XYZ file of C-alpha atoms in Angstrom:
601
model
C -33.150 -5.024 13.011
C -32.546 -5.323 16.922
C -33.303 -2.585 18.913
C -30.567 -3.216 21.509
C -28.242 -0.458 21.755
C -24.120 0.098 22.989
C -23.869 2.561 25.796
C -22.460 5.587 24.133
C -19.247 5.685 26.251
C -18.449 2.228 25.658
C -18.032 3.239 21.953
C -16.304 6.471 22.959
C -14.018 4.488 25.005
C -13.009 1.667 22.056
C -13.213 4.542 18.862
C -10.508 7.138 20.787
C -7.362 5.885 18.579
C -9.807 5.766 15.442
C -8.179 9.320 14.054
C -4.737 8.043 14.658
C -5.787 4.473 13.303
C -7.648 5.730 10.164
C -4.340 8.011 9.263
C -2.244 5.316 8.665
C -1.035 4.275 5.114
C -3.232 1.062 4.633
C -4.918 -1.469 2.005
C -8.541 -2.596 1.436
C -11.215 -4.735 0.099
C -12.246 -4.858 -3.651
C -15.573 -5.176 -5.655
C -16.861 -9.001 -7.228
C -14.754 -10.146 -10.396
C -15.777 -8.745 -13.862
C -17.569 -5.822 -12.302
C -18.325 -2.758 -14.601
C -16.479 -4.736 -17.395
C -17.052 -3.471 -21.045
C -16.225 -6.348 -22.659
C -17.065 -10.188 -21.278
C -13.848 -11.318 -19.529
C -12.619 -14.444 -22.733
C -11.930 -17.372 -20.731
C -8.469 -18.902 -21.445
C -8.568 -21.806 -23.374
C -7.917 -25.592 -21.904
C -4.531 -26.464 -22.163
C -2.823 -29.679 -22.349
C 0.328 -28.886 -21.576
C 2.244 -30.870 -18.268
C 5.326 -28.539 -18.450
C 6.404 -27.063 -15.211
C 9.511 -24.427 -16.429
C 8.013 -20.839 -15.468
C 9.391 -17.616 -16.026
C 9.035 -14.712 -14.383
C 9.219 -10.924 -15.354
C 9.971 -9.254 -12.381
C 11.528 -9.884 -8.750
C 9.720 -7.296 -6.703
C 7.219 -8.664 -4.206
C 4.783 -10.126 -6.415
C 7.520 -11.751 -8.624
C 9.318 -12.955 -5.222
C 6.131 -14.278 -3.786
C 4.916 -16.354 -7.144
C 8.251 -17.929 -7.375
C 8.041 -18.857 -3.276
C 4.702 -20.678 -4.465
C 5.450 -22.120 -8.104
C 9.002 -23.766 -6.328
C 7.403 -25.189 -3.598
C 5.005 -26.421 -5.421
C 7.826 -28.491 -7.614
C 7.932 -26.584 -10.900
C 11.600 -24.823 -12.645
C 11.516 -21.433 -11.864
C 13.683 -18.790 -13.213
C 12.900 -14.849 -12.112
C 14.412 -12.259 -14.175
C 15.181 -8.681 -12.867
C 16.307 -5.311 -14.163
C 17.028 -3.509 -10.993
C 16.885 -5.282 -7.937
C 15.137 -8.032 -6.229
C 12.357 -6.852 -4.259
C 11.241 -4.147 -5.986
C 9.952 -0.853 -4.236
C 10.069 -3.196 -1.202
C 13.869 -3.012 -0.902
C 16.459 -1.242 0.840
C 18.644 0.692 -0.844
C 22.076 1.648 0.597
C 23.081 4.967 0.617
C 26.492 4.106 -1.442
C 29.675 4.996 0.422
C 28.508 5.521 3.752
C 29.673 3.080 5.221
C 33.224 3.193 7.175
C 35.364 1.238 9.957
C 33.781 -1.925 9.250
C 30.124 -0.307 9.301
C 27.819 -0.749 6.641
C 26.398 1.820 3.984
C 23.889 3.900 5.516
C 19.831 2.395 5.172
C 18.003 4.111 2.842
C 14.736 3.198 1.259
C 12.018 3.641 -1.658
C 9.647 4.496 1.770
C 9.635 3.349 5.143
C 7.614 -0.296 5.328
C 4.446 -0.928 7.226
C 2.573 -3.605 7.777
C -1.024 -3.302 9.280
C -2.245 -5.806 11.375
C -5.106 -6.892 8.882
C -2.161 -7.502 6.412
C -2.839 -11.785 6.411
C -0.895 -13.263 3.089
C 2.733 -11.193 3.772
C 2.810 -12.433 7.381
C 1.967 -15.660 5.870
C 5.067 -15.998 3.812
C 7.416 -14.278 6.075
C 6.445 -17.842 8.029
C 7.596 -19.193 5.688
C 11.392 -18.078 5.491
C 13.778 -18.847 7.804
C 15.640 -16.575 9.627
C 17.784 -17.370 12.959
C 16.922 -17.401 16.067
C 13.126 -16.946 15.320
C 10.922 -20.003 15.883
C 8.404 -18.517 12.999
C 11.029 -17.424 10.782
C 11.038 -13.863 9.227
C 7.786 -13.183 10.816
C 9.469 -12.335 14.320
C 11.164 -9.768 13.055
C 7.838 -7.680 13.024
C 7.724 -5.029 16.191
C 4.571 -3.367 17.055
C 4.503 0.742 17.049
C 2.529 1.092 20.049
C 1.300 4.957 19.355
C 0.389 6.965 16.674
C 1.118 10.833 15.909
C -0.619 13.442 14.305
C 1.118 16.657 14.132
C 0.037 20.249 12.549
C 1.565 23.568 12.503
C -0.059 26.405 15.186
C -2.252 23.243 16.263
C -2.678 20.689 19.094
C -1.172 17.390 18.303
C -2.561 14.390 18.749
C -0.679 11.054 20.155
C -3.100 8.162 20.601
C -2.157 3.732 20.550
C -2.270 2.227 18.041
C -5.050 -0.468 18.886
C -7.229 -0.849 21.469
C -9.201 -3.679 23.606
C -11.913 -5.569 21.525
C -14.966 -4.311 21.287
C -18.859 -5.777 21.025
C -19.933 -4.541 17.648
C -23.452 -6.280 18.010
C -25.456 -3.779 20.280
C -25.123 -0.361 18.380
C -27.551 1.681 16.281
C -26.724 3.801 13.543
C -27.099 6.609 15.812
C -24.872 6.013 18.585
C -22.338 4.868 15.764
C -22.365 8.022 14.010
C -22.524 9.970 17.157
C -19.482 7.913 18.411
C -17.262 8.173 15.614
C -18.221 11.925 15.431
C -16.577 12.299 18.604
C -13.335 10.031 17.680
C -12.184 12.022 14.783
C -12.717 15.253 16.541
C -9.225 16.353 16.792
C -9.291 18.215 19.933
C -11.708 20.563 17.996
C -9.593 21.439 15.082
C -12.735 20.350 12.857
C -16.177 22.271 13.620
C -18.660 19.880 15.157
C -21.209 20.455 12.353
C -18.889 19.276 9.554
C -18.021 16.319 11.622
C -21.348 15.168 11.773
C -20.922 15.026 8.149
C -18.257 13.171 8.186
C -19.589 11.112 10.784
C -22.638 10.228 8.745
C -20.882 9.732 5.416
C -18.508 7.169 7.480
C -21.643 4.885 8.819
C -23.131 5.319 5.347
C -20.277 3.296 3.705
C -20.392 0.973 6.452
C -23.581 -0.119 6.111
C -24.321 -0.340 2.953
C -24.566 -3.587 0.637
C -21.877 -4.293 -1.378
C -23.888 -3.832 -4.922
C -23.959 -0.050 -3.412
C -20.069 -0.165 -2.764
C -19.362 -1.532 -6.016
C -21.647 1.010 -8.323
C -22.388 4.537 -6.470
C -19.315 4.546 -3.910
C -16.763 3.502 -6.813
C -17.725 5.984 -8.980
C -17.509 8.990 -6.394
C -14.499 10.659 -5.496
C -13.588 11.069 -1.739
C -14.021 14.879 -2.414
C -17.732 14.266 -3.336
C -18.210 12.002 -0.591
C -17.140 14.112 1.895
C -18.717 17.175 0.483
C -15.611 19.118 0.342
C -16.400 22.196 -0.853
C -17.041 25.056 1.466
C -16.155 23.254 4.294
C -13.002 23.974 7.025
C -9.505 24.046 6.294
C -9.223 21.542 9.493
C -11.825 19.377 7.544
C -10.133 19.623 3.975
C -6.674 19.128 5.414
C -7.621 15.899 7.853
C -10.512 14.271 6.857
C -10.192 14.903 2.936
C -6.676 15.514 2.240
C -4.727 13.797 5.103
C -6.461 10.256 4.663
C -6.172 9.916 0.755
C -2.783 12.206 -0.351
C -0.817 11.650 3.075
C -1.505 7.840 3.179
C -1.698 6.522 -0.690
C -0.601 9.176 -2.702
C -3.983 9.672 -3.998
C -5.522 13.170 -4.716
C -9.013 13.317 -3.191
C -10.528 14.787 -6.312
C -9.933 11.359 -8.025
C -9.543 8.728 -5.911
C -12.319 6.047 -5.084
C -14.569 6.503 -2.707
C -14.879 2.466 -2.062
C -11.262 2.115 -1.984
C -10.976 4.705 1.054
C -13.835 3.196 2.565
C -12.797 -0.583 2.297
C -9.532 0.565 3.532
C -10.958 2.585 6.107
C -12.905 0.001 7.459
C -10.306 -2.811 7.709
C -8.307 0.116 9.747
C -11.595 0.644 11.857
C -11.511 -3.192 12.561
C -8.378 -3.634 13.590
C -8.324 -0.682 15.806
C -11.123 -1.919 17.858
C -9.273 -5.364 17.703
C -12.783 -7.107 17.185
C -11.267 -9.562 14.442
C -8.825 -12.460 15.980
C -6.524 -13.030 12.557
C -5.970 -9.785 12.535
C -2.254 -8.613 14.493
C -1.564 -5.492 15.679
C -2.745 -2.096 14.019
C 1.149 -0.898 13.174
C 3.642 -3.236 12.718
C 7.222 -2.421 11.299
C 10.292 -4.607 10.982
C 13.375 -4.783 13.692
C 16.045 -3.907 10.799
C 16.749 -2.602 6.818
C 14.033 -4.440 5.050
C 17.119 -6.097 3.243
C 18.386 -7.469 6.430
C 15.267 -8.200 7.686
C 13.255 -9.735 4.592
C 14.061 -9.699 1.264
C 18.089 -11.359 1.750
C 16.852 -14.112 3.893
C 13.805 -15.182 1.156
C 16.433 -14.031 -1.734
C 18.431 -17.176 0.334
C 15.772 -19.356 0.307
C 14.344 -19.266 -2.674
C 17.911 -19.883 -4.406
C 18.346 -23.045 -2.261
C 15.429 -24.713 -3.531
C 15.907 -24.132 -7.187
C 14.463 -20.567 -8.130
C 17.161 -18.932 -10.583
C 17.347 -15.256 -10.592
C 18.407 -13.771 -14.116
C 19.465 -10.197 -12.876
C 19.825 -7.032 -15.061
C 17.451 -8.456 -17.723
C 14.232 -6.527 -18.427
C 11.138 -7.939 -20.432
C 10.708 -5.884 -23.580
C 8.107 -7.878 -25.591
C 6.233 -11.012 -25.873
C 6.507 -13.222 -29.199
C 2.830 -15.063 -29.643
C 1.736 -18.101 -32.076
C -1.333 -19.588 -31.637
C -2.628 -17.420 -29.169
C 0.030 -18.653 -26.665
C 3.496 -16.951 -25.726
C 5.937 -18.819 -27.162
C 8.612 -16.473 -25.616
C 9.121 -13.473 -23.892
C 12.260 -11.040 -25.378
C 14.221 -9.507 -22.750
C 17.329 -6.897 -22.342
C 19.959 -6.305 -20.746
C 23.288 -3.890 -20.850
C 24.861 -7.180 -22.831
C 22.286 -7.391 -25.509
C 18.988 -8.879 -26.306
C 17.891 -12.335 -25.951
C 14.591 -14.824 -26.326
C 13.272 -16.586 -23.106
C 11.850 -19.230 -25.346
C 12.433 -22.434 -23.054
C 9.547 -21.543 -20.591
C 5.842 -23.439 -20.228
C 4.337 -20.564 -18.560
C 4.865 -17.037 -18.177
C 4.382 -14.605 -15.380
C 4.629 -10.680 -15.815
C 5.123 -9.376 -12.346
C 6.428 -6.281 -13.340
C 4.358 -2.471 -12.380
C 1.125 -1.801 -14.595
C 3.775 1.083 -16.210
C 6.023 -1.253 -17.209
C 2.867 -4.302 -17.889
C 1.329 -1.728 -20.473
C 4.293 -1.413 -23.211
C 4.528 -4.885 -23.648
C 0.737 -5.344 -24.703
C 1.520 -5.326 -28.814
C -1.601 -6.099 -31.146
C -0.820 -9.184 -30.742
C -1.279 -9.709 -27.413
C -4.171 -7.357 -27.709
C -5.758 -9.272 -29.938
C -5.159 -12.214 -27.505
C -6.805 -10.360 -25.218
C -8.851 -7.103 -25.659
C -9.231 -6.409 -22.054
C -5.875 -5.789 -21.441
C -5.823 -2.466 -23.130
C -8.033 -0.759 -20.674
C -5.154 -1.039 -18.368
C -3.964 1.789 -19.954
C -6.326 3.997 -18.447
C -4.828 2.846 -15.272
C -3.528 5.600 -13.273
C -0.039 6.279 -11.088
C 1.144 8.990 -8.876
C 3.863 9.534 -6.855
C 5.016 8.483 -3.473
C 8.349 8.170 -2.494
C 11.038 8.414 0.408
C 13.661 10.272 1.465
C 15.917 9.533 4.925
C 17.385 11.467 7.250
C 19.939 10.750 9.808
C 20.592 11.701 12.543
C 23.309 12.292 15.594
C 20.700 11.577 18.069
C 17.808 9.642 18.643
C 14.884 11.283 17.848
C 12.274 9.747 19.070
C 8.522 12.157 17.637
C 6.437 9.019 18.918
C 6.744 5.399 19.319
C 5.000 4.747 15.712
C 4.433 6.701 12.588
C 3.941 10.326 12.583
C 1.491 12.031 9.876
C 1.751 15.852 9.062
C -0.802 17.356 8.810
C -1.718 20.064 6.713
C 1.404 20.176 4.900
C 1.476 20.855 1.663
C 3.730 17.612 0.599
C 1.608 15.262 2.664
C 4.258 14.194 4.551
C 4.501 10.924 7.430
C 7.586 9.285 9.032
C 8.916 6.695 11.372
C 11.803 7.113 13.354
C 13.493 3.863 12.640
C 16.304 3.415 15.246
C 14.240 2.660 18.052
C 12.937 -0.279 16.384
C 15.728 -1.832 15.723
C 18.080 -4.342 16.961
C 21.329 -2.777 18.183
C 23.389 0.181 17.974
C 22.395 2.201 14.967
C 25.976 4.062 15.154
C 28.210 1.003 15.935
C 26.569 -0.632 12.773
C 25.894 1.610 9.624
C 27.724 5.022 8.223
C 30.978 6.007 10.164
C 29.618 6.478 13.780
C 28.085 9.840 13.725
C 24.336 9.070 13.074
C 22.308 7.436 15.866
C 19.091 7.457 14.126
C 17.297 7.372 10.729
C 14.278 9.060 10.275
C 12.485 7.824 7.562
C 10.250 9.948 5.601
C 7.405 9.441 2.744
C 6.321 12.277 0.479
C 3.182 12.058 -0.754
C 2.337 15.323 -2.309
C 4.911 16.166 -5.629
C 2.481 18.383 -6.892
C 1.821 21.176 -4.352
C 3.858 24.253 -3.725
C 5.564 23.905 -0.554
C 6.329 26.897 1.648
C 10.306 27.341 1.272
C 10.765 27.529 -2.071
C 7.159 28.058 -3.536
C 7.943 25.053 -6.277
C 6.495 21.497 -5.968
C 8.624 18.799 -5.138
C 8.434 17.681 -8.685
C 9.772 21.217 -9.672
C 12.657 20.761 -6.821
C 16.559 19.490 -7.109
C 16.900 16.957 -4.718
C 18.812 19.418 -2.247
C 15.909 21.908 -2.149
C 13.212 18.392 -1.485
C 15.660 17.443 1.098
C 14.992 21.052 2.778
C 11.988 21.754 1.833
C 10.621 18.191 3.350
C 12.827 19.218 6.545
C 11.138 22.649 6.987
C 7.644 21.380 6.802
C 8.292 19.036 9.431
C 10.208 21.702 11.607
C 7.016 23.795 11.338
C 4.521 20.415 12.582
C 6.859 19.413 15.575
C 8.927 23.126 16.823
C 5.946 24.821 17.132
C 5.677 24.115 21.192
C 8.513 24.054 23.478
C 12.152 22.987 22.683
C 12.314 21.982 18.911
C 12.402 18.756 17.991
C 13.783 18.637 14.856
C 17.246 20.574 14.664
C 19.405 21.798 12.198
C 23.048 20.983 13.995
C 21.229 17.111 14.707
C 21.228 16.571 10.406
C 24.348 14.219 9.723
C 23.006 13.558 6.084
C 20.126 13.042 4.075
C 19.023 10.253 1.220
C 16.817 10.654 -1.337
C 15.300 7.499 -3.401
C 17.264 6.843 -6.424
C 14.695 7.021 -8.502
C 13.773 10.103 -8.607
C 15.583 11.753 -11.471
C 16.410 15.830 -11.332
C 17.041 17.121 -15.066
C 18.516 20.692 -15.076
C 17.444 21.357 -18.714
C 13.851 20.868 -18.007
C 13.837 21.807 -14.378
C 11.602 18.705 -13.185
C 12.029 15.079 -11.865
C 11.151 11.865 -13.302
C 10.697 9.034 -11.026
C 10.999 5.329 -12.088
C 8.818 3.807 -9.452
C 5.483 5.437 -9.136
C 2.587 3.961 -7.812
C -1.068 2.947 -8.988
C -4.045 5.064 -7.692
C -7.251 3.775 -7.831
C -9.438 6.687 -9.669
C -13.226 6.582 -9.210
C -14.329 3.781 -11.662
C -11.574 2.480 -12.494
C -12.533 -1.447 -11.240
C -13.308 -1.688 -14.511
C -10.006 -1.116 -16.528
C -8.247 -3.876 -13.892
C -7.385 -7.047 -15.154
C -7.608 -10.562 -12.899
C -4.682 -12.966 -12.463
C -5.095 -15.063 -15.626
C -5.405 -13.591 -19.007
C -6.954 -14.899 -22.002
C -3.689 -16.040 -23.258
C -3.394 -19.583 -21.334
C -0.211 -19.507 -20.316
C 0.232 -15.802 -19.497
C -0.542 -14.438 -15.883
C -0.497 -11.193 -14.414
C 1.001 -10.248 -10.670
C 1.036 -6.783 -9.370
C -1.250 -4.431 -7.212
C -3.236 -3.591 -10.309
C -4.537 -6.839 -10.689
C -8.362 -7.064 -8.915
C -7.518 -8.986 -5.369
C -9.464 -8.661 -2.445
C -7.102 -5.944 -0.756
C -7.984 -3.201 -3.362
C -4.925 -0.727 -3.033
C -1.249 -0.624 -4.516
C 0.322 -2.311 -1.413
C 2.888 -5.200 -0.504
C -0.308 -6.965 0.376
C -1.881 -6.916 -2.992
C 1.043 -7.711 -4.991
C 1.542 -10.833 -2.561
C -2.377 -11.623 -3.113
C -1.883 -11.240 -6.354
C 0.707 -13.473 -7.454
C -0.717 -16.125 -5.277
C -3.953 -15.678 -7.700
C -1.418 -16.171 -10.207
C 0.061 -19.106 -8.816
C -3.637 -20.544 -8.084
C -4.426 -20.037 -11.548
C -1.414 -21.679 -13.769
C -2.025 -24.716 -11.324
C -5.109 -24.951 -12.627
C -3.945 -24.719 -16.502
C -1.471 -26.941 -16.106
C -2.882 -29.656 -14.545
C -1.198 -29.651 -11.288
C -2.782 -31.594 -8.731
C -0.992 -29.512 -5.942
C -2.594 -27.597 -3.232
C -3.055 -23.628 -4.231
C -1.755 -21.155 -1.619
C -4.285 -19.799 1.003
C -6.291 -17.019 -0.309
C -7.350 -14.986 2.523
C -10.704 -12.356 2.615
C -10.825 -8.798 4.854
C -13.094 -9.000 7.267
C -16.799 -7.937 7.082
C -18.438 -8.115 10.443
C -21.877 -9.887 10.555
C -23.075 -7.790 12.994
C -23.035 -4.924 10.429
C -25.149 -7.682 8.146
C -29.135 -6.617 8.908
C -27.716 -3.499 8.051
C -26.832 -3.921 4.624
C -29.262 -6.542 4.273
C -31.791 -3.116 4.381
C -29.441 -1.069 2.139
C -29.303 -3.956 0.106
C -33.248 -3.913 -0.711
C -33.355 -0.123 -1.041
C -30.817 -0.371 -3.623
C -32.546 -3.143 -5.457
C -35.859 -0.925 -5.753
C -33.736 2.269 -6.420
C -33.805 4.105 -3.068
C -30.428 6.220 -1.597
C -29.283 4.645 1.776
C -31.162 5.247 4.454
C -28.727 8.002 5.883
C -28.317 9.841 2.631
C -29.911 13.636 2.711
């Protein structure tokens, strides 16, 4: 290992945006295929079949992205959807809005972002046309240029969003550790001791092999990582709470350790912008994510061939011979049998996957029943808007410390035109756009969790927290006479009688261990494939990314079943710097004869 050393300041100087960088809702890398597996993944038999008619179950992002593959790629694609195409992707209206020519109001499952190491989504938005833009939906990505942390009674912190590269290859673990240390201090909100343990358990993960990632750091929790207990509230609300529950929904006491870390990590890279494919660190798009995305590929996709069978939803699959002969599906007008497809594609969310797996199709293929020990949480949007700009920072904003885990984006300044000339009747200039991540904690207003709340108590309640982050210094920033109106994601379902929400679009968390109940792209039924962010793809997190990886497994895979002789869509891998390599090429032999990491104590 080279003794050759970075001058401290140089890695002060590159790591200063790493505690804005590393609070930002993000994706990450995932452990080799067939890891921890109980049973021996049953390879799908050969089959003989030329057909090319494919259904798929679902038009969210992974069912949108495997019928962008499957049509270019010259086979009969029909898509069919319950709800709406592109899934928790979309935007959603807020109905009635809309006056004097303007359109509805822009409301949203949750504000989107797209981090710069996102590579397969920027990809396909390449890929669609849009006008005016040379590469197509692609250019309607804007870069946030700074990043927010705000906490109540506390200083805030307002850092960019990505910095200028960095040499990686002269360091030492302890000028790493001591640099990062000093990166995530917070303007001293966290004690300096606890940071160095933070610090520490941060270079750990990045240096060790992956065997290590795969086995110890999947089954710990974040919470054990860290070493939670007894330490700060500054440390439990930031560095435990604030980068699983405020960015993924996750609670700390479950979640994988090696899915924060991967994640982590590919934030850490492209922060210090040492890794060319990657773009910049926070991306967001220039309008709606209707207007923006999904309409224009909707467009395409229907002028080269792909049908879209709206309102149906896939109930149950009828099997013979250990092959789907069709799939049943429902709508408001009945029931029918999708019978007159080659290959099928379920690209529907692991809570809707799960019901359809009869005995049948268990008995097709055992390992699809530990996917229901697969589980979901809750993470979902609400809008508010505005009758002036309000412009908390030029990026996202996380909140930290409050109860809900909240983060937002004011929208408006991002994109193209006037906001008040175009949507509602005139009166709102901006929309802030707002993710709870947190339905499960008390918040301070009403003392009930947001699962426990009607939607006009989550609409104040959400509004109160984020008065108490940002009005704390100097002339508020959020106020009351500024609220035009508010929108709350249609999902989420209040029921007097029981006094608690349902929601209909949750989202997968990956608990510690639970590599092993995910299933890969192809199943052991040959002409069944799975896309969705529970399937095992190299971005490791329930994310637009992932569900586009995924169905592009999918796609790679029926190719191969059916014989097709065309090219399967670019796969792409996060990066994993080599200069981090003699490293784990050490933690690599200490794990093969038994031995903790070199930094563990």
């Amino acid at each position: 290992m080279s003794d050759a050393r970075l001058s401290r300041r140089s890695v002060l100087t590159a790591l200063g945006a790493l505690g804005a960088a590393a609070a930002l809702p993000p994706a990450a890398g995932a452990g080799p295929p067939g890891a921890g597996a109980p049973h021996p993944v049953r390879r799908a038999p050969a089959v003989h079949s030329t057909g090319r008619r494919v259904a798929i179950l679902g038009g969210g992002m992974a069912g949108l992205t495997a019928a962008h593959e499957l049509v270019e790629r010259g086979f009969d694609v029909t898509v069919y959807e319950p709800t709406a195409l592109g899934g928790k992707a979309r935007s959603i209206p807020s109905p009635g809005t809309g006056s004097g020519g303007r359109l509805d109001l822009p409301g949203e499952h949750g504000f989107r972002f797209f981090p710069g190491f996102y590579q397969h989504i920027p990809e396909t938005m390449r890929r669609i046309p849009f006008p005016g833009n040379p590469n197509g939906v692609f250019d309607n990505l804007v870069s946030g240029p700074a990043f927010r942390m705000s906490m109540p009674g506390g200083p805030d912190l307002t850092a960019p969003a990505s910095i200028s590269p960095l040499r990686l290859d002269v360091y030492d673990l302890d000028s790493l550790q001591q640099s990062l240390g000093a990166a995530f201090s917070l303007g001293g909100a966290i004690p300096p001791h606890e940071l160095a343990v933070f610090a520490r358990k941060l270079v750990m993960f990045l240096t060790s092999c992956l065997e290590r990632r795969n086995d110890e750091w999947e089954h710990q929790t974040w919470s054990q990582t860290l070493e939670a207990d007894g330490k700060s509230q500054g440390y439990r609300d930031i560095l435990v709470s604030a980068l699983t529950r405020q960015l993924v929904a996750a609670r700390p006491q479950t979640v994988s350790t090696r899915t924060i870390g991967i994640m982590g990590q590919a934030f850490v890279w492209n922060a210090l912008g040492t890794v060319p494919s990657y773009g910049h660190l926070d991306r967001l798009l220039s309008a709606p994510t209707n207007e923006a995305w999904i309409d224009p590929w909707a467009a395409l996709l229907r002028e080269r061939g792909v049908k879209f069978e709206m309102g149906w939803r896939a109930d149950q699959f009828d099997l013979a011979g250990g092959r789907v002969t069709a799939a049943r599906v429902a709508h408001s007008s009945g029931n029918r049998a999708v019978a007159d497809a080659d290959w099928f594609v379920a690209a529907m969310p692991v809570e809707r996957a799960v019901p359809l797996w009869s005995p049948a199709v268990l008995d097709a293929d055992p390992r699809l029943e530990l996917m229901r020990n697969l589980t979901t949480d809750w993470m979902v949007g609400i809008q508010y808007f505005l009758r002036a700009p309000t412009r908390i920072a030029q990026g996202h904003v996380a909140y930290l410390g409050t109860p809900w885990a909240l983060t937002s984006i004011s929208q408006a300044q991002f994109w193209r035109g006037d906001f008040a000339a175009r949507y509602g009747d005139g009166s709102a200039h901006d929309c802030l756009s707002v993710d709870i991540s947190d339905w499960d904690t008390p918040g301070i207003l009403y003392g009930k969790t947001a699962k426990e709340c009607t939607p006009d108590e989550i609409a104040r309640e959400t509004w109160v927290q984020m008065q108490r982050c940002l009005n704390d210094v100097g002339e508020p920033v959020l106020r009351d006479d500024d609220l035009v109106s508010w929108f709350l994601d249609p999902g989420v379902h209040w029921n007097a009688a029981s006094g608690h929400n349902t929601n209909d679009t949750p989202l997968l968390i990956n608990t510690a261990g639970s590599w092993k109940n995910r299933p890969d792209a192809h199943t052991a039924i040959p002409n069944l494939f799975l896309a969705g962010d529970y399937v095992r793809t190299d971005i490791d997190l329930a994310t637009m990314e992932s569900a586009n990886e995924s169905a592009r497994a999918a796609v790679s895979a029926l190719l191969v079943a059916s014989g097709s002789t065309a090219q399967p869509p670019a796969m792409h891998r996060l990066h994993e710097p080599p200069e981090l390599e003699p490293f784990r090429r050490v933690d690599a032999d200490r794990f093969h004869a038994g031995l903790p990491h070199i930094l563990a104590g």
